[in-house]
Coordinates of C-alpha atoms in Angstrom, one line a residue:
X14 CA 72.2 -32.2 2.9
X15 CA 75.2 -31.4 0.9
X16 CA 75.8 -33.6 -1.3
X17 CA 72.1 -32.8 -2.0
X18 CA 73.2 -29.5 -3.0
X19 CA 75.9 -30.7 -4.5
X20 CA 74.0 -32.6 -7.0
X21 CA 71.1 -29.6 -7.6
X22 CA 73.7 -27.6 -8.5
X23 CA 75.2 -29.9 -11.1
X24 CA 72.0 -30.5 -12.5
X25 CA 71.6 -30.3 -16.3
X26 CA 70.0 -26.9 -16.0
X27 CA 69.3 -24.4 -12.8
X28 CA 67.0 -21.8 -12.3
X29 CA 68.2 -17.9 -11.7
X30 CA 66.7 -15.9 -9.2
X31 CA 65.0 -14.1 -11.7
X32 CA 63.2 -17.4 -12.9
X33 CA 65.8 -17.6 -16.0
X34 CA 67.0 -21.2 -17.0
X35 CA 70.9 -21.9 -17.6
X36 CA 73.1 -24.4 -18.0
X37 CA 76.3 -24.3 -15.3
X38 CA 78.2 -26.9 -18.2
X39 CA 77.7 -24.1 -20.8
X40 CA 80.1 -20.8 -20.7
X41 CA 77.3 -18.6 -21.1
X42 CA 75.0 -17.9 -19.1
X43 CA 71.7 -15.7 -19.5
X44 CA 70.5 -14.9 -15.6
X45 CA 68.0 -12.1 -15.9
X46 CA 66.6 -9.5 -18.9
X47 CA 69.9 -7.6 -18.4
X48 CA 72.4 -10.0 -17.7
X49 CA 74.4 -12.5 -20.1
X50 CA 77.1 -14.0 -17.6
X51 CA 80.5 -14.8 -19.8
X52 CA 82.5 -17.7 -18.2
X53 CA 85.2 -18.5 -21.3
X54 CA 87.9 -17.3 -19.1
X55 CA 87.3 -19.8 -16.6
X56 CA 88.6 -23.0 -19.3
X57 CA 91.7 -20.8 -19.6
X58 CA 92.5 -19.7 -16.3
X59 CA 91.6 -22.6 -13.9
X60 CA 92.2 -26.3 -13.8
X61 CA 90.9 -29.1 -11.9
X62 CA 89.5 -29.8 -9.1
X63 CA 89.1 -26.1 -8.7
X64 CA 86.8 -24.6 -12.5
X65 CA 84.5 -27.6 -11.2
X66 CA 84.4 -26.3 -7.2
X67 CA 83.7 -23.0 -8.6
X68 CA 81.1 -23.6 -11.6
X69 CA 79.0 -25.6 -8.8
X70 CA 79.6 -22.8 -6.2
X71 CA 78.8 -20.0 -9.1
X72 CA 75.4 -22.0 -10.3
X73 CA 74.4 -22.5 -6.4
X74 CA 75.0 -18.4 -5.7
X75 CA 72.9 -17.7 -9.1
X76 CA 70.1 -19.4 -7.8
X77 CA 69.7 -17.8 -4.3
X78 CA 70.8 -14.2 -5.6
X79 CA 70.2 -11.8 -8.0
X80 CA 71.9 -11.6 -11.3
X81 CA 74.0 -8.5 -10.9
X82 CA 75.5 -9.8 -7.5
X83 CA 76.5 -12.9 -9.0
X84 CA 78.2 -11.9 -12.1
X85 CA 80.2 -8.9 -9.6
X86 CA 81.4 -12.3 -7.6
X87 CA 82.1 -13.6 -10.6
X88 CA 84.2 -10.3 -11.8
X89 CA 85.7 -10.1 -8.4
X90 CA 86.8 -13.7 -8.0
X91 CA 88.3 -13.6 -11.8
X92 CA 90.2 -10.7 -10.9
X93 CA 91.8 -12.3 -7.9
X94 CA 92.9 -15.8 -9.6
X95 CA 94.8 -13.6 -12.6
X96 CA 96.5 -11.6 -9.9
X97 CA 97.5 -15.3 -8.2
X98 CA 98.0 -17.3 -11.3
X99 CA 101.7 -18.1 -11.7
X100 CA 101.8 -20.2 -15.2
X101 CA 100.1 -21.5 -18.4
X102 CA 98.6 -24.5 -17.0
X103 CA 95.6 -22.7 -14.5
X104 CA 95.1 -23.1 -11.0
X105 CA 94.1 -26.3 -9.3
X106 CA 93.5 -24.8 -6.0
X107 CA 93.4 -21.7 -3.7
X108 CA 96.3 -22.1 -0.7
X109 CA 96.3 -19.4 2.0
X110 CA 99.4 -17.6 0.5
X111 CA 97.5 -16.4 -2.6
X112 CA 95.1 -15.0 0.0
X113 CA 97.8 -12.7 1.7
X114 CA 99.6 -12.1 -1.6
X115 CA 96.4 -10.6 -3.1
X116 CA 95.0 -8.5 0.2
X117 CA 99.0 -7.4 0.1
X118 CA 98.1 -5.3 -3.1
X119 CA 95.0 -3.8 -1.8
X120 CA 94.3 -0.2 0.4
X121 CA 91.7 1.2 2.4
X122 CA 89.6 2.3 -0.8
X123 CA 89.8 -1.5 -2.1
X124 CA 90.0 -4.0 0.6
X125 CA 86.4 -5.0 0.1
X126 CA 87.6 -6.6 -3.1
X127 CA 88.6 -9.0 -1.1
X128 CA 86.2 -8.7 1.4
X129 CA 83.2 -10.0 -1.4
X130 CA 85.1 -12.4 -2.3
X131 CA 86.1 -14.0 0.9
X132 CA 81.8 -14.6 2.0
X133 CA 82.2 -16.3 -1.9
X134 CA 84.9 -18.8 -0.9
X135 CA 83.7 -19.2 2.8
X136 CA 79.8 -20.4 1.1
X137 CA 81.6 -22.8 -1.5
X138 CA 83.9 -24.4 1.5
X139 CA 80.8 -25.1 3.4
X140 CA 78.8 -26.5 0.6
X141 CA 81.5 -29.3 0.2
X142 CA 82.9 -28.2 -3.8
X143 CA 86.2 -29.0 -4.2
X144 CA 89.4 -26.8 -4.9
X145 CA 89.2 -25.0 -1.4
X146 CA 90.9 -26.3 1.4
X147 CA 90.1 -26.1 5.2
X148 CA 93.2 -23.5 5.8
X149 CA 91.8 -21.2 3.6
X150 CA 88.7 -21.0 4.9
X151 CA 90.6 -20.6 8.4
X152 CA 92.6 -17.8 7.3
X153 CA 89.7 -15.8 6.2
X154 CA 87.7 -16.3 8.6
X155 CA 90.3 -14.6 11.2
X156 CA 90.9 -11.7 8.8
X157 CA 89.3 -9.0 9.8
X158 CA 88.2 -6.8 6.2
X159 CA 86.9 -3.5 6.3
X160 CA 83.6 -2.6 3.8
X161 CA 83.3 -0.6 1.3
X162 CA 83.6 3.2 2.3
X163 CA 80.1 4.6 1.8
X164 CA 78.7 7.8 2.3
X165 CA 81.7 9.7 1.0
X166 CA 79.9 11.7 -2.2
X167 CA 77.5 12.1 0.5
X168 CA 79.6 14.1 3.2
X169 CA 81.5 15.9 1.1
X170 CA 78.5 17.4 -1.2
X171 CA 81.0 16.3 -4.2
X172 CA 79.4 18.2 -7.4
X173 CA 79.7 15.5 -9.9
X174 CA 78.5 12.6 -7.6
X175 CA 77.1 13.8 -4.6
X176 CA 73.3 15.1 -4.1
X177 CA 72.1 17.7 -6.1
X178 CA 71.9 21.5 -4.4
X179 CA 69.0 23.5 -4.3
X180 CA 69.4 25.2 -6.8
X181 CA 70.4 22.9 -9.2
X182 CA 67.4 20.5 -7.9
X183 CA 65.1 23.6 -8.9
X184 CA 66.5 24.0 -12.4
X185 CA 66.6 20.6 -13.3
X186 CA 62.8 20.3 -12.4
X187 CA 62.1 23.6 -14.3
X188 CA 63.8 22.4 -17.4
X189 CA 61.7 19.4 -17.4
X190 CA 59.0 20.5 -17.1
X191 CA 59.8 23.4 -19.7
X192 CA 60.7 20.8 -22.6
X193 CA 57.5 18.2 -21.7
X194 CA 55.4 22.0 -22.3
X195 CA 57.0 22.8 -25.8
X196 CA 57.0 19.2 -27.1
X197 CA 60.9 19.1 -27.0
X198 CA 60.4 15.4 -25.1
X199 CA 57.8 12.8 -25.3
X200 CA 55.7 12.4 -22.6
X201 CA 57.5 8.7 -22.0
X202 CA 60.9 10.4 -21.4
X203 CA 59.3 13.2 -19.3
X204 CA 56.9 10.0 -16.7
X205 CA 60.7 8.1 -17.0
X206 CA 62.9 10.9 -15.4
X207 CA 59.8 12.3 -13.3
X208 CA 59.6 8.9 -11.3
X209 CA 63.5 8.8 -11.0
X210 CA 63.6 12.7 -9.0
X211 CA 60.2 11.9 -7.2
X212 CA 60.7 8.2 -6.2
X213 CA 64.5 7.3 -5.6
X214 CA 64.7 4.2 -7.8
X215 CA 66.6 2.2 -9.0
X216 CA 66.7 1.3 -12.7
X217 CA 66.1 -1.7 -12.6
X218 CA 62.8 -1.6 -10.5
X219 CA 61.5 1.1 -12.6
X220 CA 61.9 -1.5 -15.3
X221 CA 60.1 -4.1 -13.2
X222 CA 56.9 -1.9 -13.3
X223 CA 53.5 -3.0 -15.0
X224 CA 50.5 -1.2 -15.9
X225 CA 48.7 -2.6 -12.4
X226 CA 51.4 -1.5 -10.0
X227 CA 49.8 2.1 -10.3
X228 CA 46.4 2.4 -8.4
X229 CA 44.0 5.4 -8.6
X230 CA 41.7 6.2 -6.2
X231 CA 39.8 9.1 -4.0
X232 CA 40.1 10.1 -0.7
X233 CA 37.5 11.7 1.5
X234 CA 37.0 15.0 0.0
X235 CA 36.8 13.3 -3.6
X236 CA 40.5 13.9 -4.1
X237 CA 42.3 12.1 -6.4
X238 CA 45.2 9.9 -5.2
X239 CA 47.6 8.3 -6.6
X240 CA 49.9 5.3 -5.5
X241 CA 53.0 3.1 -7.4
X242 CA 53.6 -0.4 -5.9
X243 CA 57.3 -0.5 -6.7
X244 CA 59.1 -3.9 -7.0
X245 CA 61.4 -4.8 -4.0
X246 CA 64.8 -5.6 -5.6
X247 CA 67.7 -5.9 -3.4
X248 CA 66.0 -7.9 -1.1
X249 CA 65.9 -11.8 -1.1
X250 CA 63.2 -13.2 -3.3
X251 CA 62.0 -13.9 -6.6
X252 CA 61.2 -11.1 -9.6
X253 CA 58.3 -8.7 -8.7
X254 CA 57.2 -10.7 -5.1
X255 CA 57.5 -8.0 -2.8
X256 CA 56.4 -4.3 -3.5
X257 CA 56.8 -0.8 -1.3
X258 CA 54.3 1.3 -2.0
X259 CA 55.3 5.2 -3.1
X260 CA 52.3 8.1 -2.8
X261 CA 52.7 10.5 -5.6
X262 CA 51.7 13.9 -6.3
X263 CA 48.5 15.0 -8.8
X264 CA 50.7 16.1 -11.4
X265 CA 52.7 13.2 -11.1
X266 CA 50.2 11.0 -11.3
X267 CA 48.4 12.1 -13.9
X268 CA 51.2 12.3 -16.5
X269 CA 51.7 8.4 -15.9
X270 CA 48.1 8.1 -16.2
X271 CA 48.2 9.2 -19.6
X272 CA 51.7 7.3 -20.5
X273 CA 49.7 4.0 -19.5
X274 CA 46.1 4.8 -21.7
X275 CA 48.9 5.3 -24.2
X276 CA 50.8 2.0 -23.9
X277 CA 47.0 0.7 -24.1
X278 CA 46.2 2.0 -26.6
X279 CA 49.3 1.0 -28.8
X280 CA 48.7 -2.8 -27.6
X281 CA 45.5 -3.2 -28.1
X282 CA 46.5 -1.7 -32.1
X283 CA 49.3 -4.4 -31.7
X284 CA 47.5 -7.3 -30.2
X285 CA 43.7 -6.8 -30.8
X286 CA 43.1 -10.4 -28.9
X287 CA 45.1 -9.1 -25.6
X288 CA 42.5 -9.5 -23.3
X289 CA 41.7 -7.1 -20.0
X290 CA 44.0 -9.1 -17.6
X291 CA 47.1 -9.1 -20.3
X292 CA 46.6 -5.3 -20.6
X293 CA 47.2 -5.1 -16.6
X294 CA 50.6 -6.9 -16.7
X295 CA 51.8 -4.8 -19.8
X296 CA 55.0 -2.6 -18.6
X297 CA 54.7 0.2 -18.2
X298 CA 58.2 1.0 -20.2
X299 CA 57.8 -1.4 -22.8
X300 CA 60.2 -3.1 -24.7
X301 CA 58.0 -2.9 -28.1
X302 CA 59.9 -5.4 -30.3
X303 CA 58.8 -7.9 -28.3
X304 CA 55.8 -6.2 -28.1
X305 CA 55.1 -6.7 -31.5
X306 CA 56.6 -10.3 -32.0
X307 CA 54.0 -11.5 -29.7
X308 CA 51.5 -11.1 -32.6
X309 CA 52.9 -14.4 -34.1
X310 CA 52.4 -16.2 -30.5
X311 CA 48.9 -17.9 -30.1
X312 CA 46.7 -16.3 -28.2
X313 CA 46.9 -19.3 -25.5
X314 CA 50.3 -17.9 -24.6
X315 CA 49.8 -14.2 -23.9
X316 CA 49.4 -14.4 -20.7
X317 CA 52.3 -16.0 -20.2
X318 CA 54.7 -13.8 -22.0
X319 CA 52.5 -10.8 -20.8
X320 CA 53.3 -12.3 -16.6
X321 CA 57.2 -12.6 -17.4
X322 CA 59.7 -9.9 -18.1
X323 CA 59.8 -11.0 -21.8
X324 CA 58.2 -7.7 -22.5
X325 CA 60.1 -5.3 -20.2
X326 CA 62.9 -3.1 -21.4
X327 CA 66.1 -3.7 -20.8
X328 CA 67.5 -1.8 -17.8
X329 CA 70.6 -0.5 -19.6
X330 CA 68.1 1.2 -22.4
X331 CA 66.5 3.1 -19.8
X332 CA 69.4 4.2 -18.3
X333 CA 70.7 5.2 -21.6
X334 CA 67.1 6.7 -22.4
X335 CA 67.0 9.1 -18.8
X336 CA 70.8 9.8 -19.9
X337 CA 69.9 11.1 -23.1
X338 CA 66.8 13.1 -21.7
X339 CA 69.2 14.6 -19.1
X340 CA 71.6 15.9 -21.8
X341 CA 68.6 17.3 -23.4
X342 CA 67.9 19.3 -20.8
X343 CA 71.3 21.2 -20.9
X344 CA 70.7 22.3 -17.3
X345 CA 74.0 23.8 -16.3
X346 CA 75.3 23.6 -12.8
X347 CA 75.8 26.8 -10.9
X348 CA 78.6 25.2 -8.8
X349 CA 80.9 23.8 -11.6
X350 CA 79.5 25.9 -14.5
X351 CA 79.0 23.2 -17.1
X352 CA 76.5 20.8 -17.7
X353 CA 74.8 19.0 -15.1
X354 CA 76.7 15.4 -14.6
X355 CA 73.4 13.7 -13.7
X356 CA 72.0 9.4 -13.1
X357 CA 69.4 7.8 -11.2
X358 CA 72.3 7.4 -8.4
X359 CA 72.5 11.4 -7.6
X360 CA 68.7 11.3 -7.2
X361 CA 68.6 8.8 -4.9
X362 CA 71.2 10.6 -2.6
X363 CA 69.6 14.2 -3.5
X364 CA 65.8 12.6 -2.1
X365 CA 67.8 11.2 1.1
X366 CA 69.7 14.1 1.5
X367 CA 66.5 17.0 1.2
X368 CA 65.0 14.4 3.8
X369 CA 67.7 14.6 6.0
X370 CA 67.8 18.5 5.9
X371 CA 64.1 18.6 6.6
X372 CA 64.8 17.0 9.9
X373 CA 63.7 13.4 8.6
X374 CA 65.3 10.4 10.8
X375 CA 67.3 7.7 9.0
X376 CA 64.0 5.1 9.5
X377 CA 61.9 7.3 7.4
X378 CA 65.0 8.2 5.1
X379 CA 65.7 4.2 4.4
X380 CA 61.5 3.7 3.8
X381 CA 62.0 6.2 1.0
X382 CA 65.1 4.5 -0.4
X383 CA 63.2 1.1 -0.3
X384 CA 66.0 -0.2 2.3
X385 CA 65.1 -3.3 4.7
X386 CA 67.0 -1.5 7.5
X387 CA 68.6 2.1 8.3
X388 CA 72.4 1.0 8.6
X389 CA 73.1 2.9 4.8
X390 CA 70.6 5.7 5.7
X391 CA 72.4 6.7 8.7
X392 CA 74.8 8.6 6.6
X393 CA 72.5 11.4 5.3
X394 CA 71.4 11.9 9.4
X395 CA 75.3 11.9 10.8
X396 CA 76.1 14.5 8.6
X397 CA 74.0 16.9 7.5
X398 CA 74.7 19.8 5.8
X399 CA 73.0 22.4 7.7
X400 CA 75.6 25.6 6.2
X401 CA 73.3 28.3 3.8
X402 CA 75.8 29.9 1.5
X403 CA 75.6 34.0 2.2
X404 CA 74.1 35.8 -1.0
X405 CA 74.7 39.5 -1.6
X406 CA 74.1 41.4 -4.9
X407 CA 77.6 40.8 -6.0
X408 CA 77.6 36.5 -5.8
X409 CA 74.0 36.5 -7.6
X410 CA 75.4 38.7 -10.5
X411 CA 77.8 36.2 -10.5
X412 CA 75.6 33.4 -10.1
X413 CA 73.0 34.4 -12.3
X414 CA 74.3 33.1 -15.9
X415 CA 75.0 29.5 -14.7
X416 CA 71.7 29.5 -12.0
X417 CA 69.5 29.9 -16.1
X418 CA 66.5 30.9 -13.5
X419 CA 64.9 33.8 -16.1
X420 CA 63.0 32.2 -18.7
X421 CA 61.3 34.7 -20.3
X422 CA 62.5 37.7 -22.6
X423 CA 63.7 41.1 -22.3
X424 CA 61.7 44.1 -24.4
X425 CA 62.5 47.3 -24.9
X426 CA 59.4 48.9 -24.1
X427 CA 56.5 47.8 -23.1
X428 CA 55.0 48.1 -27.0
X429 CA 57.3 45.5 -28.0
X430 CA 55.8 42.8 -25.7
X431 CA 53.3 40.2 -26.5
X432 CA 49.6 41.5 -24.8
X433 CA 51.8 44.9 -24.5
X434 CA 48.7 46.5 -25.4
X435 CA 46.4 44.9 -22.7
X436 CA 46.1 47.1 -19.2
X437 CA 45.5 44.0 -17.7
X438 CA 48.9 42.6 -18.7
X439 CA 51.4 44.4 -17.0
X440 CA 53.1 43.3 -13.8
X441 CA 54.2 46.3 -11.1
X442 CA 56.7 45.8 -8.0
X443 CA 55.6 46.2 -4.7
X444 CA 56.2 49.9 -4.8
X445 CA 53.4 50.3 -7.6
X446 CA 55.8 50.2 -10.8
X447 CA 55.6 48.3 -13.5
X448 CA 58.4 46.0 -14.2
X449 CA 57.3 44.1 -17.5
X450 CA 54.5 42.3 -19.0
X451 CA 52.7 39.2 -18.9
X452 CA 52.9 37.1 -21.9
X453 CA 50.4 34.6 -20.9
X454 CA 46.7 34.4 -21.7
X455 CA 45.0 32.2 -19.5
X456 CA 45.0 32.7 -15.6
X457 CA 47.9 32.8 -13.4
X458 CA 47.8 31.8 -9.6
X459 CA 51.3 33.0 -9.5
X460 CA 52.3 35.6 -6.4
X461 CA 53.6 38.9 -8.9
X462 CA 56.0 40.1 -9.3
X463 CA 58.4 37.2 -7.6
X464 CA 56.7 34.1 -9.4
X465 CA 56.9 36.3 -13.0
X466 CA 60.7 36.2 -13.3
X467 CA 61.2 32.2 -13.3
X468 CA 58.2 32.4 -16.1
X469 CA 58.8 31.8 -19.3
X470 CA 55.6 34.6 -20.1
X471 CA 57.5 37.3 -18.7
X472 CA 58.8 40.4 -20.5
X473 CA 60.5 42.3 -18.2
X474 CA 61.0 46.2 -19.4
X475 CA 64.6 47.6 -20.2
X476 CA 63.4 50.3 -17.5
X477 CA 62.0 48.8 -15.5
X478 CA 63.1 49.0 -11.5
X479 CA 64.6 45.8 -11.5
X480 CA 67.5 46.7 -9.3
X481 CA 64.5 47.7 -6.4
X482 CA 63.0 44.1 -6.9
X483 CA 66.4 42.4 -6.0
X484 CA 67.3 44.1 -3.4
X485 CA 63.9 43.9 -2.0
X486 CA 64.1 39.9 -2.4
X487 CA 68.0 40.2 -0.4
X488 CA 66.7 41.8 2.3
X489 CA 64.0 39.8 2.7
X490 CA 66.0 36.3 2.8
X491 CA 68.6 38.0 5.2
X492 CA 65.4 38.8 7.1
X493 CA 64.3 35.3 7.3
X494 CA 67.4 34.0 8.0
X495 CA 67.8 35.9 11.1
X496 CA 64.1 34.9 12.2
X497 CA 64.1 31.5 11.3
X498 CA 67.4 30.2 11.3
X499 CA 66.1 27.9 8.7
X500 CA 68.1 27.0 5.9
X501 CA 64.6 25.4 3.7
X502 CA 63.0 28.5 4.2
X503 CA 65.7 30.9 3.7
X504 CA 66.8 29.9 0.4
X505 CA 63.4 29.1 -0.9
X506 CA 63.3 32.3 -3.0
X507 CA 67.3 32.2 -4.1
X508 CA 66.1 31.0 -7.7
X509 CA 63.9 34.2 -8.1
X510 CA 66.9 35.8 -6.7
X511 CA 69.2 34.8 -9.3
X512 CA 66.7 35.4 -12.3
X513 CA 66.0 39.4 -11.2
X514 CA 70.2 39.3 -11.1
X515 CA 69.8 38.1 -14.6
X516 CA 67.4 40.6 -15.7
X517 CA 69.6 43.1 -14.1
X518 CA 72.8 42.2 -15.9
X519 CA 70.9 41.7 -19.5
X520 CA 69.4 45.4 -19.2
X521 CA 73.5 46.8 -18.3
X522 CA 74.2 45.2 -21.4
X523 CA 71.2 46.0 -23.4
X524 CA 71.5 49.9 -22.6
X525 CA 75.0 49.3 -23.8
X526 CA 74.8 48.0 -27.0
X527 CA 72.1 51.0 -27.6
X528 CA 74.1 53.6 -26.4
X529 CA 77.3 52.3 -29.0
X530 CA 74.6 52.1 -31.6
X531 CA 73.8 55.7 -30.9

């Protein structure tokens, strides 16, 4: 049996997990859409028996695994063998000292370096390559290496890479869905960083998806519903063979409704023999250079290039795309006062983390981050944040600049507003005075006036008794707080809270810079 995988794996060619063909004699190797393997260090920095032992232990762990965890082994083990390497000539074999010289340089924060490497070594021993011998695979397996510490961004709510607060959850999804409204981004970018907040993928699946994966239908009250069969990817198998289903919402599903009639409709202007099937297995992010190269294939072949990932986009230009949407956006974090440091990673974390909070056990938390078991998800449920940061009038004036919650503009009277002179226009406290006007001409299910201050229609007044409305809104949280003892429902108005504060602090300086200007 080994020396029948000894001989596979020496073959000519072998086949990537991700159905890509490469040669294990060549120093390149192309293993997936997104990754070209480089192996020209290996002719310079090992010698025989041992570049053999590991080209056939490489090839062998290409084929079973996915592309990105074979060129990390690859990384890892190249970084180990400079660290051991002693001369000019390479290294002809791995001896048990290099093993405790090498874990001799490494901490708590990096022993799984060593770690990933060692399940490497321990698979080429068994699989019969040469260049390891039977003591190292000995000494490792009576080492005893600690993982990878996880969680930690988690547990300690870090503001650059942990999840995301309320607050700056609210604003980012405001922002979006402010730019898709004025045309600032297309609705491609818009459906790209919409699936990242609502779904928890990865990259890389997100690339995966095809025009089929998304299924339309009606429930029993004639309700549209919508529902994205995600590729599996972490898992064990080839490229797009298992699939988690995600449920999203109306709005959701309707803008990537509209993204796929539009990819359609491009194709079928690009390829007018594409036939009904071929449209089905288009991506859904496509990558439209190849797109349009396929109009020099014969038609007999479509179907084959349309199957494959030929035409998806490479993962690293959607990451670079959501990056560049992101810094778009400008939104601006209230805890660190600068732009929002934002990738897919903090969104997965941010939908585990809001799951957690809501009382959400780490089963239903690893469902939603497309896990196989809860052993990761356990971190968002042994440590939940359950404090609710105290907010008084004087940390919401402070808060308010950075929070960007009021959208709208200020007026000096109610004259100067757009639809100032409709009656039916104006929006009044819950005392009976009005506090500005509404700039918006169709109809509003908003609850007035607490929904009209994160609305980009609104014109509050410069007299307006704004003060009253945030004081109003304090109470009223420190009131639910005390009943509840919920921390969802107590901070679920602290955005409106911040945008009265606004309001508040732009009419101080308003009435000053009329009273200098006399």
């Amino acid at each position: 049996m080994l020396q029948q995988e000894f001989l596979i794996a020496n073959q000519e060619y072998s086949m990537s997990l991700d159905n890509y063909r490469f040669a294990p004699n060549s120093r390149k190797w192309k293993l997936s859409r997104d990754v070209l393997l480089n192996l020209e260090w290996v002719d310079e920095v090992l010698a025989e028996p041992l570049r053999t032992g590991f080209i056939s232990a490489l090839s062998n762990y290409a084929r079973i695994n996915s592309a990105k965890g074979t060129k990390a082994i690859a990384w890892r083990f190249k970084r180990f063998v400079l660290h051991v390497s002693t001369g000019n000539d390479g290294i002809s074999s791995i001896s048990p000292e290099m093993i405790i010289s090498y874990r001799g340089t490494l901490n708590r924060q990096t022993e799984y370096y060593l770690g990933s490497v060692s399940g490497f070594l321990k698979k080429w021993h068994a699989l019969g390559f040469p260049g390891l011998s039977d003591s190292v695979v000995s000494l490792l397996k009576n080492m005893r290496l600690k993982g990878a510490i996880k969680g930690l961004a988690v547990q300690t709510l870090d503001p650059i890479k942990g999840p995301l607060s309320d607050l700056e959850y609210e604003s980012l999804n405001q922002c979006l869905l402010d730019s898709f409204e004025r045309g600032d981004i297309g609705l491609e970018d818009f459906v790209l960083v919409v699936l990242f907040i609502a779904t928890g993928r990865r990259p890389i699946q997100l690339g995966d998806l095809k025009s089929l994966d998304f299924i339309e239908g009606r429930s029993s009250d004639g309700l549209s519903e919508f529902v994205l069969n995600v590729p599996r990817r972490k898992q064990q198998g080839t490229w797009r063979m298992a699939f988690r289903p995600v449920a999203l919402t109306p709005e959701i599903g309707i803008a990537l409704r509209s993204l796929i009639l539009e990819n359609t409709a491009r194709v079928e202007k690009e390829l007018p023999a594409v036939s009904e099937l071929e449209k089905g297995m288009l991506p859904i992010f496509p990558n439209w250079e190849m797109v349009q190269q396929c109009s020099a294939e014969p038609k007999s072949r479509l179907y084959e290039i349309f199957e494959s990932d030929a035409l998806h986009r490479p993962t690293s230009a959607l990451s670079r795309r959501f990056g560049k949407s992101i810094k778009f956006l400008e939104v601006v974090s209230e805890r660190t006062g600068e732009t929002l440091h934002l990738f897919p990673l903090r969104l997965r974390r941010t939908l585990a983390t809001r799951a957690a909070r809501e009382g959400y056990g780490s089963l239903v938390i690893a469902e939603l981050l497309d896990h196989t078991d809860d052993q990761n998800a356990r971190v968002y449920t042994e440590n939940v944040p359950e404090h609710v940061d105290a907010i008084n009038e004087a940390v919401a004036f402070q808060l308010a600049p950075l929070a960007q919650a009021f959208a709208g503009v200020l007026v000096d009277h109610r004259e100067d507003a757009i639809r100032g002179d409709d009656p039916n226009s104006g929006v009044r406290s819950d005392s009976g005075e009005g506090v500005g006007t509404c700039g918006h001409h169709g109809f509003c299910g908003g609850l007035a006036p607490v929904a009209c201050y994160t609305c980009k229609s609104f014109q509050p007044w410069l007299d307006g008794p704004h003060e009253e409305v945030l004081q109003g809104l304090l109470s009223e949280r420190e009131r639910i707080q005390q009943i509840t003892r919920d921390n969802t429902m107590t901070t679920i108005n602290d955005r409106t809270i911040f945008a009265v504060a606004e309001v508040v602090r732009r009419c101080e300086e308003r009435r000053e810079e009329l009273r200098k200007n006399g």
